[in-house]
PDB file of C-alpha atoms in Angstrom:
ATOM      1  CA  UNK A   1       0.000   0.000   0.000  1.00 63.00           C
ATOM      2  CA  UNK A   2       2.791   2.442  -0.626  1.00 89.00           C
ATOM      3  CA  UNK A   3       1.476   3.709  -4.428  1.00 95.00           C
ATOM      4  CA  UNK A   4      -1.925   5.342  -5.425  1.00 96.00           C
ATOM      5  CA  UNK A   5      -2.459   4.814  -9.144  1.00 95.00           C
ATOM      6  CA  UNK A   6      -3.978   7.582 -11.634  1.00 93.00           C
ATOM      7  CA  UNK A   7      -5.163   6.017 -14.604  1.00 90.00           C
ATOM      8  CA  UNK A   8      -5.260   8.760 -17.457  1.00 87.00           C
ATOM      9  CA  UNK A   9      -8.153   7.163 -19.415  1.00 79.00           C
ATOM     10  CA  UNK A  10      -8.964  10.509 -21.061  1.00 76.00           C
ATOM     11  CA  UNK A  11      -6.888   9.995 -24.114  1.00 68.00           C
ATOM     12  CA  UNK A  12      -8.343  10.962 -27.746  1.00 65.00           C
ATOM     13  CA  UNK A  13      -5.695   9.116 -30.431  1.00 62.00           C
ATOM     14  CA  UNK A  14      -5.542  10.553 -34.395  1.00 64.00           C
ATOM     15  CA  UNK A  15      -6.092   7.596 -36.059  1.00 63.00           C
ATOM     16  CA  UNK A  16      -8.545   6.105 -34.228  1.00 60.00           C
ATOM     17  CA  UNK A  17     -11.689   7.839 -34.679  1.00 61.00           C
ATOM     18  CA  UNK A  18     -13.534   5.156 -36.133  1.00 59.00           C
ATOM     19  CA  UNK A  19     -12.958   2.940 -33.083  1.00 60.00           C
ATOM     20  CA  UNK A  20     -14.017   5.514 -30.770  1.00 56.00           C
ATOM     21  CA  UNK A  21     -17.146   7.195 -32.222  1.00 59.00           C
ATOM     22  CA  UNK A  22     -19.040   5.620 -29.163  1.00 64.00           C
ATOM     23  CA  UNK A  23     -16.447   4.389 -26.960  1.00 63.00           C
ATOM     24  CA  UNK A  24     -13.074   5.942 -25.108  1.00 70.00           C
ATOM     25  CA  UNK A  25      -9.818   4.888 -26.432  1.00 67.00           C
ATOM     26  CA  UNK A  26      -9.325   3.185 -22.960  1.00 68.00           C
ATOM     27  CA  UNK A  27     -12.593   0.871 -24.027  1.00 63.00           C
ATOM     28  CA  UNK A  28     -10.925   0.000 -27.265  1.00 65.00           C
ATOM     29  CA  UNK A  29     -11.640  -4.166 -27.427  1.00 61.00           C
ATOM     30  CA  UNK A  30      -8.365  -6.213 -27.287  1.00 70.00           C
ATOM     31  CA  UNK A  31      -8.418  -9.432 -28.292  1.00 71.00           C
ATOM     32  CA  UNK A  32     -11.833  -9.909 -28.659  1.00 69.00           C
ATOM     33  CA  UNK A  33     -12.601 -10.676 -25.010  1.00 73.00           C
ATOM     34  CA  UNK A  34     -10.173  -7.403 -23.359  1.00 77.00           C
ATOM     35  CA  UNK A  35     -10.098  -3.499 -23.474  1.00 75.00           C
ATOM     36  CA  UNK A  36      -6.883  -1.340 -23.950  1.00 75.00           C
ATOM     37  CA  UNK A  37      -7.778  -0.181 -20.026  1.00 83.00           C
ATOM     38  CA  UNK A  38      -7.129  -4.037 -18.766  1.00 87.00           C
ATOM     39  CA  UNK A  39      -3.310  -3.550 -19.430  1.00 90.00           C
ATOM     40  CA  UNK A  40      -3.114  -0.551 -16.990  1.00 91.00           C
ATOM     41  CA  UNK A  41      -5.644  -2.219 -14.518  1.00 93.00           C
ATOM     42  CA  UNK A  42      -3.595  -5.616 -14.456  1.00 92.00           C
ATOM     43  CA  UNK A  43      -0.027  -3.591 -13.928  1.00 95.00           C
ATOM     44  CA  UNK A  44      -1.769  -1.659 -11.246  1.00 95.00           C
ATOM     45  CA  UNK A  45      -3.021  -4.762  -9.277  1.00 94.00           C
ATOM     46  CA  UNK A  46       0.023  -7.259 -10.086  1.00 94.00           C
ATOM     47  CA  UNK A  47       1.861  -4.049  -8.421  1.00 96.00           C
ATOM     48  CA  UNK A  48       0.100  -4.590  -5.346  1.00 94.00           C
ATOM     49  CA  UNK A  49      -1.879  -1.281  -5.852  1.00 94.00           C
ATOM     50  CA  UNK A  50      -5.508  -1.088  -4.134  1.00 93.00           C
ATOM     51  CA  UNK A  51      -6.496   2.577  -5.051  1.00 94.00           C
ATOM     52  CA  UNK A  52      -6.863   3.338  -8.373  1.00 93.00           C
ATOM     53  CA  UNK A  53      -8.631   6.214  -9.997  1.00 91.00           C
ATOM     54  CA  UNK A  54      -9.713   6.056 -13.358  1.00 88.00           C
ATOM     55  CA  UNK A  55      -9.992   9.189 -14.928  1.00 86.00           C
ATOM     56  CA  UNK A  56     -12.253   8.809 -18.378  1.00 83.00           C
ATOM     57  CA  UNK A  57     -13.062  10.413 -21.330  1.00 71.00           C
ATOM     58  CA  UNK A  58     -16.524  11.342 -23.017  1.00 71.00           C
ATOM     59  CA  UNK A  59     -18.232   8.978 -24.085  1.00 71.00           C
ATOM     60  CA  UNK A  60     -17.177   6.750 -21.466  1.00 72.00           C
ATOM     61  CA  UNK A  61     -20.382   4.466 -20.796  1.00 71.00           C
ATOM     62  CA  UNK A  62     -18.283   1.159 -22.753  1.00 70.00           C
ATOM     63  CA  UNK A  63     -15.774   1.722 -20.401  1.00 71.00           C
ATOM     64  CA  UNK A  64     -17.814   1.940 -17.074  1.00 71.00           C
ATOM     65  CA  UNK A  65     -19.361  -0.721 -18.323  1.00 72.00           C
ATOM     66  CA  UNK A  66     -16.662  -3.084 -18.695  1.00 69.00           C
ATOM     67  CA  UNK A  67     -14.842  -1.997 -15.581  1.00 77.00           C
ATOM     68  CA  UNK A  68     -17.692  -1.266 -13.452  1.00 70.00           C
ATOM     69  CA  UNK A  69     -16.985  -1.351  -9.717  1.00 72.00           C
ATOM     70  CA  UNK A  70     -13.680  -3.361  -9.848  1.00 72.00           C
ATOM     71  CA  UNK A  71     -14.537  -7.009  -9.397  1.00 74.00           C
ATOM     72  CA  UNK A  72     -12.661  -8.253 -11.968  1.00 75.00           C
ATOM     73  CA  UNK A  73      -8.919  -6.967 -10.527  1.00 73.00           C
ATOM     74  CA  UNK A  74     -10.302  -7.154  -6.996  1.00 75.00           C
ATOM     75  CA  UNK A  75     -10.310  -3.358  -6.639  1.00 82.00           C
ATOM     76  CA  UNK A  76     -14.277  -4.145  -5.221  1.00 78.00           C
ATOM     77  CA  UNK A  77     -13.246  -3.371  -1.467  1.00 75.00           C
ATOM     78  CA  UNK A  78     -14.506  -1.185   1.130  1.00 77.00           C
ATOM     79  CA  UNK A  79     -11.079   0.358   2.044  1.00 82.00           C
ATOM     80  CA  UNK A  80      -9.549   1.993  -1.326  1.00 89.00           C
ATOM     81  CA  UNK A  81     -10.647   0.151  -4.113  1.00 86.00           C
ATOM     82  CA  UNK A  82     -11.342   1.168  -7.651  1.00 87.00           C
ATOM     83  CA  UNK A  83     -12.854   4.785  -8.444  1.00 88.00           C
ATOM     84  CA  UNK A  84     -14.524   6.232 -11.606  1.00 86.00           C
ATOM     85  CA  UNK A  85     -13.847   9.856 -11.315  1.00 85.00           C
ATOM     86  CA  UNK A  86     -15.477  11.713 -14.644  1.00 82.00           C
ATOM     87  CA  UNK A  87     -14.218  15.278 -14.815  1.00 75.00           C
ATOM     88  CA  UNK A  88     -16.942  18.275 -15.805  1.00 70.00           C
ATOM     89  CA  UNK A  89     -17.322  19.709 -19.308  1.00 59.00           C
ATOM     90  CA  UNK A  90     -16.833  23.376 -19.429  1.00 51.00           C
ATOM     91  CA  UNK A  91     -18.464  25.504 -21.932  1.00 37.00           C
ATOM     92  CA  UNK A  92     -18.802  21.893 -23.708  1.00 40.00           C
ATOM     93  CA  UNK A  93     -15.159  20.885 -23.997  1.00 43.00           C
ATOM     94  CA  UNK A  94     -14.317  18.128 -21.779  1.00 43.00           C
ATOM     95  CA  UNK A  95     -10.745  19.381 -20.220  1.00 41.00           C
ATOM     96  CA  UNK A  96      -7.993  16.673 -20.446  1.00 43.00           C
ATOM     97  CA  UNK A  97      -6.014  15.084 -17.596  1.00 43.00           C
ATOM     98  CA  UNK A  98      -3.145  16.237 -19.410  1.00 51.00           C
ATOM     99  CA  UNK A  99      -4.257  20.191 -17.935  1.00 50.00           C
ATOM    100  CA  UNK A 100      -4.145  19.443 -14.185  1.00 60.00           C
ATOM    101  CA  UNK A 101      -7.711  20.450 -14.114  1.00 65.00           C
ATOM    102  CA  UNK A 102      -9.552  16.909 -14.149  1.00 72.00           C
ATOM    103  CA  UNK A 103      -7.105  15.930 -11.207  1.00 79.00           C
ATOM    104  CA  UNK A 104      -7.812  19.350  -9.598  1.00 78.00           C
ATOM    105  CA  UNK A 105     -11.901  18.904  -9.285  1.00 83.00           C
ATOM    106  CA  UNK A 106     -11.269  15.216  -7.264  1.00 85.00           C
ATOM    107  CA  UNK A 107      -8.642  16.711  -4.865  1.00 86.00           C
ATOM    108  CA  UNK A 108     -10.458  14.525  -2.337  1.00 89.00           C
ATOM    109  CA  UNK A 109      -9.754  11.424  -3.650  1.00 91.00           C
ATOM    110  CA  UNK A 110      -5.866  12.254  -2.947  1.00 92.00           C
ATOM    111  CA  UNK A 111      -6.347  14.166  -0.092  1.00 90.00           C
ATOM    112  CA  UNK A 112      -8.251  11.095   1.681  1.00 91.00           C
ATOM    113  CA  UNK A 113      -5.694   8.148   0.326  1.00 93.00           C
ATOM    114  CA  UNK A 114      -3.062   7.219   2.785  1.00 94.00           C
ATOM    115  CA  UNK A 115      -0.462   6.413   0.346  1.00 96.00           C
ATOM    116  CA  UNK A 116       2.550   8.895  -0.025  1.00 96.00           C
ATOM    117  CA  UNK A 117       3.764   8.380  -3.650  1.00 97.00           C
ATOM    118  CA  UNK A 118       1.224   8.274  -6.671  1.00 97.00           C
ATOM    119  CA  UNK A 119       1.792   6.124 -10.487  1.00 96.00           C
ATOM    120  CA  UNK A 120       0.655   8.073 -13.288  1.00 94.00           C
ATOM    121  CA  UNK A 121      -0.414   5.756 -16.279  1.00 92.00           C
ATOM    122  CA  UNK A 122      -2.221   5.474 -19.151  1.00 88.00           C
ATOM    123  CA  UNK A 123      -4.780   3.602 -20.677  1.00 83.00           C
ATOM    124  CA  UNK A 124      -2.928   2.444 -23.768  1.00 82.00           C
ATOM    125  CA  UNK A 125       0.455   0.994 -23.325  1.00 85.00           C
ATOM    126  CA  UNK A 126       0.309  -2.727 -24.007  1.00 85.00           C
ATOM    127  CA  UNK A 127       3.139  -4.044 -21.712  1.00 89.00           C
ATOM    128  CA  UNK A 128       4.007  -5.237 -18.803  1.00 93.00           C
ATOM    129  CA  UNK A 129       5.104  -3.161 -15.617  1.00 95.00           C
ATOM    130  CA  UNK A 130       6.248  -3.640 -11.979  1.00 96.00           C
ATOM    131  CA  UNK A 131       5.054  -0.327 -10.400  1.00 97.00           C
ATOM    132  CA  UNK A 132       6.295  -1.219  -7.357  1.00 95.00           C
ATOM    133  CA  UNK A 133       9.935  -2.416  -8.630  1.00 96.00           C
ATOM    134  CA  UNK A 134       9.839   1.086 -10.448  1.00 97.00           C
ATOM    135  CA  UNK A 135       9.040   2.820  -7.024  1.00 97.00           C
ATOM    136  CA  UNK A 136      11.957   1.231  -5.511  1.00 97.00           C
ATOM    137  CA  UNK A 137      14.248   2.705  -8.305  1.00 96.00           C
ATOM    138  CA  UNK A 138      12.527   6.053  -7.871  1.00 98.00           C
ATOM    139  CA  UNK A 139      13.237   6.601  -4.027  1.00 97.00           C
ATOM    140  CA  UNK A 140      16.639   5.157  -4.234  1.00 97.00           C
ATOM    141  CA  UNK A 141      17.065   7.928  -7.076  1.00 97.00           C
ATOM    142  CA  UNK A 142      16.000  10.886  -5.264  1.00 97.00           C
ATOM    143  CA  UNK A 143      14.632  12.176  -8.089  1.00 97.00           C
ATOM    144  CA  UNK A 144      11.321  14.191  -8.164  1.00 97.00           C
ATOM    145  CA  UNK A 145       9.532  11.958 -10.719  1.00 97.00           C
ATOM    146  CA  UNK A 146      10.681   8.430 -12.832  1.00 97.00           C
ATOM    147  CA  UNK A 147       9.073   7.681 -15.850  1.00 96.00           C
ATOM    148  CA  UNK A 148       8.825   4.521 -17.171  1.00 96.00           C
ATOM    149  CA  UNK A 149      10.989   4.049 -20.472  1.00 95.00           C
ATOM    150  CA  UNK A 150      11.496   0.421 -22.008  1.00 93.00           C
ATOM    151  CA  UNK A 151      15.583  -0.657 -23.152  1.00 92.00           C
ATOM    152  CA  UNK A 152      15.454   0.656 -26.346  1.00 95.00           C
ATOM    153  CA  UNK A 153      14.411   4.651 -25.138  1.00 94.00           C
ATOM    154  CA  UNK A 154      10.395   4.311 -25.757  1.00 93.00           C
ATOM    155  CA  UNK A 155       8.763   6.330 -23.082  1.00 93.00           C
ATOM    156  CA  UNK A 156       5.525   4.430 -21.728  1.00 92.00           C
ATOM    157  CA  UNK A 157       3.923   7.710 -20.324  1.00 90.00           C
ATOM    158  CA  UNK A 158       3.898   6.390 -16.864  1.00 94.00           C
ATOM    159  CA  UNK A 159       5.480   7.804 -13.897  1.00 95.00           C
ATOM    160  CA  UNK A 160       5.877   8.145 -10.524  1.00 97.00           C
ATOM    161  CA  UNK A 161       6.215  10.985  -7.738  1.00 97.00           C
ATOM    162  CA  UNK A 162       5.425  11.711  -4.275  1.00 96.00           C
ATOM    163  CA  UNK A 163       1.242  12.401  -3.843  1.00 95.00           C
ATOM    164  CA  UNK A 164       2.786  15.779  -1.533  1.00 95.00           C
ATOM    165  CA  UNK A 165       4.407  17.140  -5.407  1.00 95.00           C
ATOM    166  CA  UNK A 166       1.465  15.844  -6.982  1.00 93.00           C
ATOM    167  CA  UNK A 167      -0.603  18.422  -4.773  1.00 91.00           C
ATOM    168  CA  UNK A 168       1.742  21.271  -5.175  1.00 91.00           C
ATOM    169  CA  UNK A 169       1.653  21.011  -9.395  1.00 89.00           C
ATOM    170  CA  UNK A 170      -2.402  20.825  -9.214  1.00 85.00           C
ATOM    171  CA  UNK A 171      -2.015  24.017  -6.890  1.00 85.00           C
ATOM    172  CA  UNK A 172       0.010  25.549  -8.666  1.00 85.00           C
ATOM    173  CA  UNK A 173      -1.439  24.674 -12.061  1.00 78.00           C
ATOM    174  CA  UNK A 174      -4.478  26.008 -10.511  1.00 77.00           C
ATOM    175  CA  UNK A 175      -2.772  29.612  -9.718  1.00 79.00           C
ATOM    176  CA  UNK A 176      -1.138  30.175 -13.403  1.00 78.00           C
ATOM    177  CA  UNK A 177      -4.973  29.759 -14.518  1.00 72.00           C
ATOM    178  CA  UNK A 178      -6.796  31.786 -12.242  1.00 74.00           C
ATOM    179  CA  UNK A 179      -4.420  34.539 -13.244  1.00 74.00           C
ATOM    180  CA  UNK A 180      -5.309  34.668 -16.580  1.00 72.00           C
ATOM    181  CA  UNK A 181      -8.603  34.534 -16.157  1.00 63.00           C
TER     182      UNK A 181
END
């Protein structure tokens, strides 16, 4: 219980528009029987990871749908667990994790977890990753965030840093935008 994960399932991909006319990329079907979102979820849980936000994109009915409330990666618990955490549409354009301000409107959910360091991940690398073998490597690095890169330099857009920096970009994300408003 040492990580938090963020799963960044508010990605829109060129290319794929004709898979995602009434789905999210993150409920793109795998396989036949799996969804682009299972890859995450599975790294997250074999990582020993209980709390796990998923933070979705419009239209994202597929994907509640197929993940619903968890049971299938055992996030279905009454401590931590598995959350669905839409963010709002303003002036009808959904704002993108990406921005800070999806994370921003569900302060909560970090300020109530007990974990100290957060994974940032997304819902469409296909591979295989120890979160918590990475989180290792990150505190014995002393760096302010690791990012997850595979041998041959192809960065996986998932990373790692402490929930208290987490807090302090969102705030201060939040700042630079009320100033120039």
């Amino acid at each position: 219980m040492r990580l938090m994960a963020v799963i960044d399932a508010s990605v829109r991909m060129s290319g794929l528009e004709d898979l995602t006319m009434y789905r999210s990329t993150a409920s793109i079907p795998f396989s036949g029987r799996y969804r682009l979102i299972d890859f995450a979820l599975s790294n997250v849980v074999n990582s020993n990871i209980n709390l796990v936000g998923v933070f979705p994109a419009y239209p994202f009915v597929s994907l509640l749908d197929h993940i619903g409330v968890g049971k299938s990666w055992d996030l279905n618990r009454r401590k931590d667990g598995l959350f669905f955490l839409p963010g709002s549409q303003k002036a009808g354009n959904y704002v993108s994790v990406g921005a800070f301000s999806m994370l921003g409107e569900h302060r909560q959910f970090f300020a109530k977890s007990k974990q100290e360091h957060v994974v940032i991940t997304n819902c469409f690398t296909v591979a295989q990753l120890d979160f918590d073998d990475m989180l290792d490597a990150h505190l014995a690095s002393g760096m302010d965030i690791t990012e997850a890169i595979c041998d041959d330099g192809t960065h996986l857009k998932s990373y790692i840093l402490s929930k208290k920096l987490l807090v302090e970009l969102m705030e201060s994300y939040e700042e630079k935008e009320n100033h120039q408003h």
